[in-house]
């Protein structure tokens, strides 16, 4: 990691209106990362970044996350080929989340199930029960073929 | 809260392909909520929901969150008038995040700074330093006028 992120300022105006990017990592050292397709704004996934993943992303222009299950840096798409080129990276008012607008290579798919987006189901109340309905069932690739290691998504 | 959310299934296929909405709350009892404008897909904010906020949102169709700073349910826009009507609520493959597509009432603004979106700044490396640039500086309302209590955003 070559970038150094300074600690967030205590002064709210500096945090919200200043020009220093001082991400507010949580107690686990993570930020929330929201990833949309720059093509049409579709929400593709939500993930987490530690300082190293954020630094690698800014330096290389390719999205890197922190895998909480594997406890390691995760270069998204390294196995599947569905790498994400970051066209813009934004942060929010209190700098505890980032928004990546990306172009997806490979199968044009982000979810490890083979779908374009991880958000392929909508929720509603049916007969008093929280219920899901599949909105997108198109698989762009076969996960069984792509992933030898089921954790390697 | 009238809805009961069952515990997530241990079987991955059921979690990813089943019709039961079994949100995976984290150790603090929270889910990440990503909020976009149904009009054009703009990312407006990222917040958190506990089971009560999620239940209220599904039942009323108006977005409710859990405020980590105030440690209480937060009906977004209650003070500012910028209520969010939820047009669709989706969840992701492992059901630990939700995506709300909303229509914003009032000033058509979501950020407590008065801007339409909380993500009004982009990040880049300038002279080796992580730097922010303001992309949207249009204030739809004056926060000083709207919020008597600065925490009440």
Coordinates of C-alpha atoms in Angstrom, one line a residue:
Chain A
X1 CA 0.0 0.0 0.0
X2 CA 1.5 3.3 -1.0
X3 CA -1.3 5.7 -0.1
X4 CA -1.6 7.1 3.4
X5 CA -5.0 8.0 4.6
X6 CA -5.0 10.7 7.3
X7 CA -7.4 10.3 10.3
X8 CA -10.8 12.0 9.8
X9 CA -10.8 15.6 11.0
X10 CA -12.7 16.4 14.2
X11 CA -14.2 19.5 12.6
X12 CA -17.4 18.6 10.8
X13 CA -17.1 21.3 8.1
X14 CA -13.7 20.0 7.1
X15 CA -15.0 16.4 6.9
X16 CA -18.0 17.4 4.8
X17 CA -16.6 20.2 2.6
X18 CA -12.8 19.8 2.6
X19 CA -10.6 18.5 -0.1
X20 CA -8.8 15.8 1.9
X21 CA -10.0 12.3 1.4
X22 CA -9.9 11.0 5.0
X23 CA -12.1 7.8 5.0
X24 CA -13.7 6.8 8.3
X25 CA -12.9 3.1 8.6
X26 CA -15.1 1.3 11.2
X27 CA -13.8 -0.5 14.2
X28 CA -12.8 -3.5 12.0
X29 CA -11.0 -1.1 9.6
X30 CA -13.6 -1.3 6.9
X31 CA -15.6 1.0 4.7
X32 CA -18.8 0.0 2.9
X33 CA -18.4 0.0 -0.9
X34 CA -21.4 0.4 -3.2
X35 CA -20.8 -0.7 -6.8
X36 CA -22.9 0.4 -9.7
X37 CA -22.5 -0.2 -13.5
X38 CA -21.4 3.1 -15.1
X39 CA -23.3 2.0 -18.2
X40 CA -26.8 2.3 -16.7
X41 CA -26.5 2.8 -12.9
X42 CA -27.6 -0.7 -12.0
X43 CA -26.5 -1.7 -8.5
X44 CA -24.2 -4.6 -8.9
X45 CA -23.0 -5.4 -5.4
X46 CA -22.2 -4.1 -1.9
X47 CA -18.8 -5.0 -0.4
X48 CA -16.2 -3.8 2.0
X49 CA -12.7 -2.2 1.7
X50 CA -9.9 -1.8 4.1
X51 CA -7.2 0.8 3.6
X52 CA -5.1 -1.5 1.5
X53 CA -8.0 -2.4 -0.8
X54 CA -8.9 1.3 -1.2
X55 CA -5.4 2.3 -1.9
X56 CA -5.0 -0.5 -4.5
X57 CA -8.2 0.6 -6.1
X58 CA -7.2 4.2 -6.4
X59 CA -3.7 3.4 -7.6
X60 CA -4.6 0.7 -10.2
X61 CA -8.1 1.7 -11.3
X62 CA -9.2 -1.9 -10.8
X63 CA -11.6 -2.6 -7.9
X64 CA -10.1 -4.4 -4.9
X65 CA -12.1 -5.3 -1.8
X66 CA -11.5 -6.9 1.5
X67 CA -13.1 -10.4 1.8
X68 CA -14.5 -10.8 5.3
X69 CA -14.9 -14.5 4.8
X70 CA -11.4 -15.1 3.5
X71 CA -9.9 -12.3 5.6
X72 CA -7.8 -11.1 2.7
X73 CA -7.6 -8.7 -0.2
X74 CA -10.0 -9.6 -3.0
X75 CA -9.3 -8.5 -6.5
X76 CA -12.8 -8.9 -7.8
X77 CA -13.0 -11.0 -10.9
X78 CA -9.5 -12.5 -10.7
X79 CA -10.9 -16.0 -11.1
X80 CA -14.0 -15.3 -13.2
X81 CA -12.5 -12.7 -15.4
X82 CA -15.2 -10.2 -14.4
X83 CA -12.7 -7.5 -13.4
X84 CA -14.1 -4.1 -12.5
X85 CA -12.5 -1.0 -14.1
X86 CA -13.3 2.0 -11.8
X87 CA -14.6 5.0 -13.8
X88 CA -15.3 7.1 -10.8
X89 CA -15.0 6.7 -7.0
X90 CA -17.1 8.9 -4.8
X91 CA -17.5 9.2 -1.1
X92 CA -20.4 10.5 1.1
X93 CA -20.8 13.4 3.5
X94 CA -19.2 11.6 6.5
X95 CA -16.7 9.6 4.4
X96 CA -17.6 6.2 5.8
X97 CA -18.8 4.8 2.5
X98 CA -17.6 4.8 -1.1
X99 CA -19.5 4.5 -4.4
X100 CA -17.7 2.9 -7.3
X101 CA -19.0 3.4 -10.9
X102 CA -17.4 0.5 -12.8
X103 CA -17.2 -1.2 -16.2
X104 CA -17.4 -5.0 -15.8
X105 CA -15.2 -7.1 -18.1
X106 CA -15.6 -10.8 -18.9
X107 CA -19.2 -12.1 -18.7
X108 CA -20.7 -8.8 -17.7
X109 CA -21.7 -10.4 -14.5
X110 CA -20.8 -9.5 -10.9
X111 CA -22.7 -12.0 -8.7
X112 CA -21.0 -15.3 -7.9
X113 CA -24.3 -17.0 -8.9
X114 CA -23.6 -16.0 -12.4
X115 CA -26.2 -13.2 -12.5
X116 CA -25.4 -9.6 -13.6
X117 CA -26.2 -8.2 -10.1
X118 CA -26.2 -9.6 -6.6
X119 CA -29.6 -7.8 -6.1
X120 CA -31.7 -10.2 -8.2
X121 CA -34.6 -10.6 -5.8
X122 CA -37.2 -8.2 -4.5
X123 CA -38.9 -8.4 -1.1
X124 CA -42.5 -7.9 -0.1
X125 CA -45.0 -9.1 2.4
X126 CA -47.1 -12.1 1.2
X127 CA -49.8 -13.5 3.5
X128 CA -48.0 -11.8 6.4
X129 CA -44.6 -13.3 5.6
X130 CA -41.4 -11.5 4.3
X131 CA -41.1 -13.0 0.9
X132 CA -38.7 -12.9 -2.0
X133 CA -39.4 -12.9 -5.7
X134 CA -36.7 -13.5 -8.3
X135 CA -36.5 -10.5 -10.7
X136 CA -33.5 -11.7 -12.8
X137 CA -32.7 -15.3 -13.3
X138 CA -30.4 -15.0 -16.3
X139 CA -27.0 -16.6 -15.5
X140 CA -24.2 -15.1 -17.6
X141 CA -21.8 -18.0 -16.6
X142 CA -22.0 -21.3 -14.8
X143 CA -20.5 -20.9 -11.3
X144 CA -19.7 -24.6 -11.2
X145 CA -17.4 -24.3 -14.1
X146 CA -15.8 -21.0 -13.1
X147 CA -15.1 -21.5 -9.4
X148 CA -13.1 -24.5 -8.2
X149 CA -13.1 -22.9 -4.7
X150 CA -16.7 -21.9 -3.7
X151 CA -15.3 -19.1 -1.5
X152 CA -13.4 -17.6 -4.5
X153 CA -16.1 -15.4 -5.8
Chain B
X1 CA -42.9 -4.4 14.8
X2 CA -45.3 -6.9 13.4
X3 CA -43.1 -8.8 10.9
X4 CA -41.0 -11.8 12.1
X5 CA -37.8 -12.5 10.2
X6 CA -36.7 -16.1 10.4
X7 CA -33.0 -16.9 11.0
X8 CA -31.0 -17.4 7.7
X9 CA -31.0 -21.0 6.5
X10 CA -27.7 -22.9 6.8
X11 CA -28.2 -24.3 3.4
X12 CA -26.7 -21.9 0.8
X13 CA -29.1 -22.8 -2.0
X14 CA -32.1 -21.9 0.1
X15 CA -30.4 -18.6 1.1
X16 CA -29.6 -17.7 -2.5
X17 CA -32.5 -19.1 -4.4
X18 CA -35.4 -19.6 -1.9
X19 CA -38.4 -17.4 -1.5
X20 CA -38.1 -16.7 2.2
X21 CA -36.7 -13.3 3.1
X22 CA -34.3 -14.2 5.9
X23 CA -32.1 -11.1 6.3
X24 CA -28.7 -11.7 7.8
X25 CA -28.3 -9.0 10.4
X26 CA -24.7 -8.4 11.6
X27 CA -23.5 -8.8 15.2
X28 CA -25.0 -5.4 15.9
X29 CA -28.4 -6.5 14.5
X30 CA -27.9 -4.3 11.4
X31 CA -28.1 -4.6 7.6
X32 CA -26.6 -2.2 5.1
X33 CA -29.2 -0.3 3.1
X34 CA -28.4 1.3 -0.3
X35 CA -30.8 3.9 -1.4
X36 CA -31.2 5.0 -5.0
X37 CA -33.6 7.4 -6.7
X38 CA -36.1 5.3 -8.8
X39 CA -36.3 8.2 -11.2
X40 CA -32.8 7.9 -12.6
X41 CA -30.8 5.4 -10.4
X42 CA -28.7 8.1 -8.7
X43 CA -27.2 6.8 -5.4
X44 CA -28.6 9.0 -2.7
X45 CA -27.3 7.5 0.6
X46 CA -26.1 4.4 2.4
X47 CA -27.6 3.7 5.8
X48 CA -28.4 0.9 8.2
X49 CA -31.6 -1.0 9.2
X50 CA -32.4 -3.2 12.2
X51 CA -35.2 -5.6 12.1
X52 CA -37.7 -3.0 13.4
X53 CA -36.7 -0.5 10.7
X54 CA -36.9 -3.1 8.0
X55 CA -40.3 -4.2 9.2
X56 CA -41.6 -0.6 9.4
X57 CA -40.3 0.0 5.8
X58 CA -42.0 -3.1 4.4
X59 CA -45.2 -2.4 6.2
X60 CA -45.6 1.3 5.6
X61 CA -43.8 1.7 2.3
X62 CA -41.9 4.7 3.8
X63 CA -38.2 4.2 4.4
X64 CA -37.1 3.8 8.1
X65 CA -33.5 3.3 9.2
X66 CA -31.7 2.8 12.4
X67 CA -29.6 5.8 13.4
X68 CA -26.3 4.5 14.9
X69 CA -25.5 7.9 16.3
X70 CA -28.9 8.4 18.0
X71 CA -29.4 4.7 18.7
X72 CA -33.0 4.8 17.6
X73 CA -35.4 4.3 14.7
X74 CA -35.0 7.1 12.1
X75 CA -37.9 7.9 9.8
X76 CA -35.9 9.6 7.1
X77 CA -37.2 13.0 6.2
X78 CA -39.4 13.4 9.3
X79 CA -37.9 16.8 10.1
X80 CA -36.9 18.0 6.6
X81 CA -40.0 16.7 4.8
X82 CA -37.8 14.7 2.5
X83 CA -39.6 11.4 3.1
X84 CA -38.7 8.4 0.9
X85 CA -41.5 6.3 -0.6
X86 CA -40.1 2.9 -1.4
X87 CA -41.0 1.7 -4.9
X88 CA -39.0 -1.5 -4.7
X89 CA -36.9 -3.2 -2.0
X90 CA -34.4 -5.8 -3.1
X91 CA -31.9 -8.0 -1.3
X92 CA -28.6 -9.5 -2.4
X93 CA -27.4 -13.1 -2.8
X94 CA -26.5 -13.6 0.9
X95 CA -29.3 -11.4 2.2
X96 CA -27.0 -9.1 4.2
X97 CA -27.8 -5.9 2.3
X98 CA -30.9 -4.3 0.9
X99 CA -31.4 -1.9 -2.0
X100 CA -34.3 0.6 -1.8
X101 CA -35.5 2.4 -4.9
X102 CA -37.2 5.4 -3.6
X103 CA -39.1 8.6 -4.6
X104 CA -38.0 11.5 -2.5
X105 CA -40.6 14.0 -1.3
X106 CA -40.1 17.6 -0.2
X107 CA -36.9 19.3 -1.5
X108 CA -35.9 16.3 -3.6
X109 CA -32.8 16.2 -1.4
X110 CA -31.4 13.4 0.8
X111 CA -28.2 14.7 2.3
X112 CA -28.3 16.6 5.5
X113 CA -26.0 19.2 3.9
X114 CA -29.0 20.0 1.6
X115 CA -27.6 18.3 -1.5
X116 CA -29.6 15.8 -3.5
X117 CA -27.2 12.9 -2.7
X118 CA -24.7 12.3 0.1
X119 CA -22.2 11.2 -2.6
X120 CA -21.4 14.7 -3.9
X121 CA -17.6 14.3 -4.0
X122 CA -15.2 12.1 -6.1
X123 CA -11.9 10.9 -4.9
X124 CA -8.6 10.7 -6.8
X125 CA -4.8 10.8 -6.2
X126 CA -3.4 14.3 -6.6
X127 CA 0.3 14.8 -6.1
X128 CA 0.4 11.5 -4.2
X129 CA -2.4 12.5 -1.8
X130 CA -6.0 11.1 -1.6
X131 CA -8.0 14.1 -2.6
X132 CA -11.7 15.0 -3.0
X133 CA -13.4 17.1 -5.6
X134 CA -16.9 18.4 -5.2
X135 CA -19.1 17.3 -8.1
X136 CA -22.4 18.7 -6.9
X137 CA -22.6 21.8 -4.7
X138 CA -26.3 22.6 -5.3
X139 CA -28.1 22.9 -1.9
X140 CA -31.8 22.2 -2.2
X141 CA -32.4 23.5 1.3
X142 CA -30.6 25.4 4.0
X143 CA -29.7 22.9 6.7
X144 CA -29.5 25.7 9.3
X145 CA -33.1 26.5 8.7
X146 CA -34.3 22.9 8.6
X147 CA -32.5 21.3 11.5
X148 CA -32.8 22.8 15.0
X149 CA -31.0 19.7 16.3
X150 CA -27.9 19.0 14.3
X151 CA -28.2 15.3 14.9
X152 CA -31.7 15.2 13.5
X153 CA -30.9 14.6 9.9

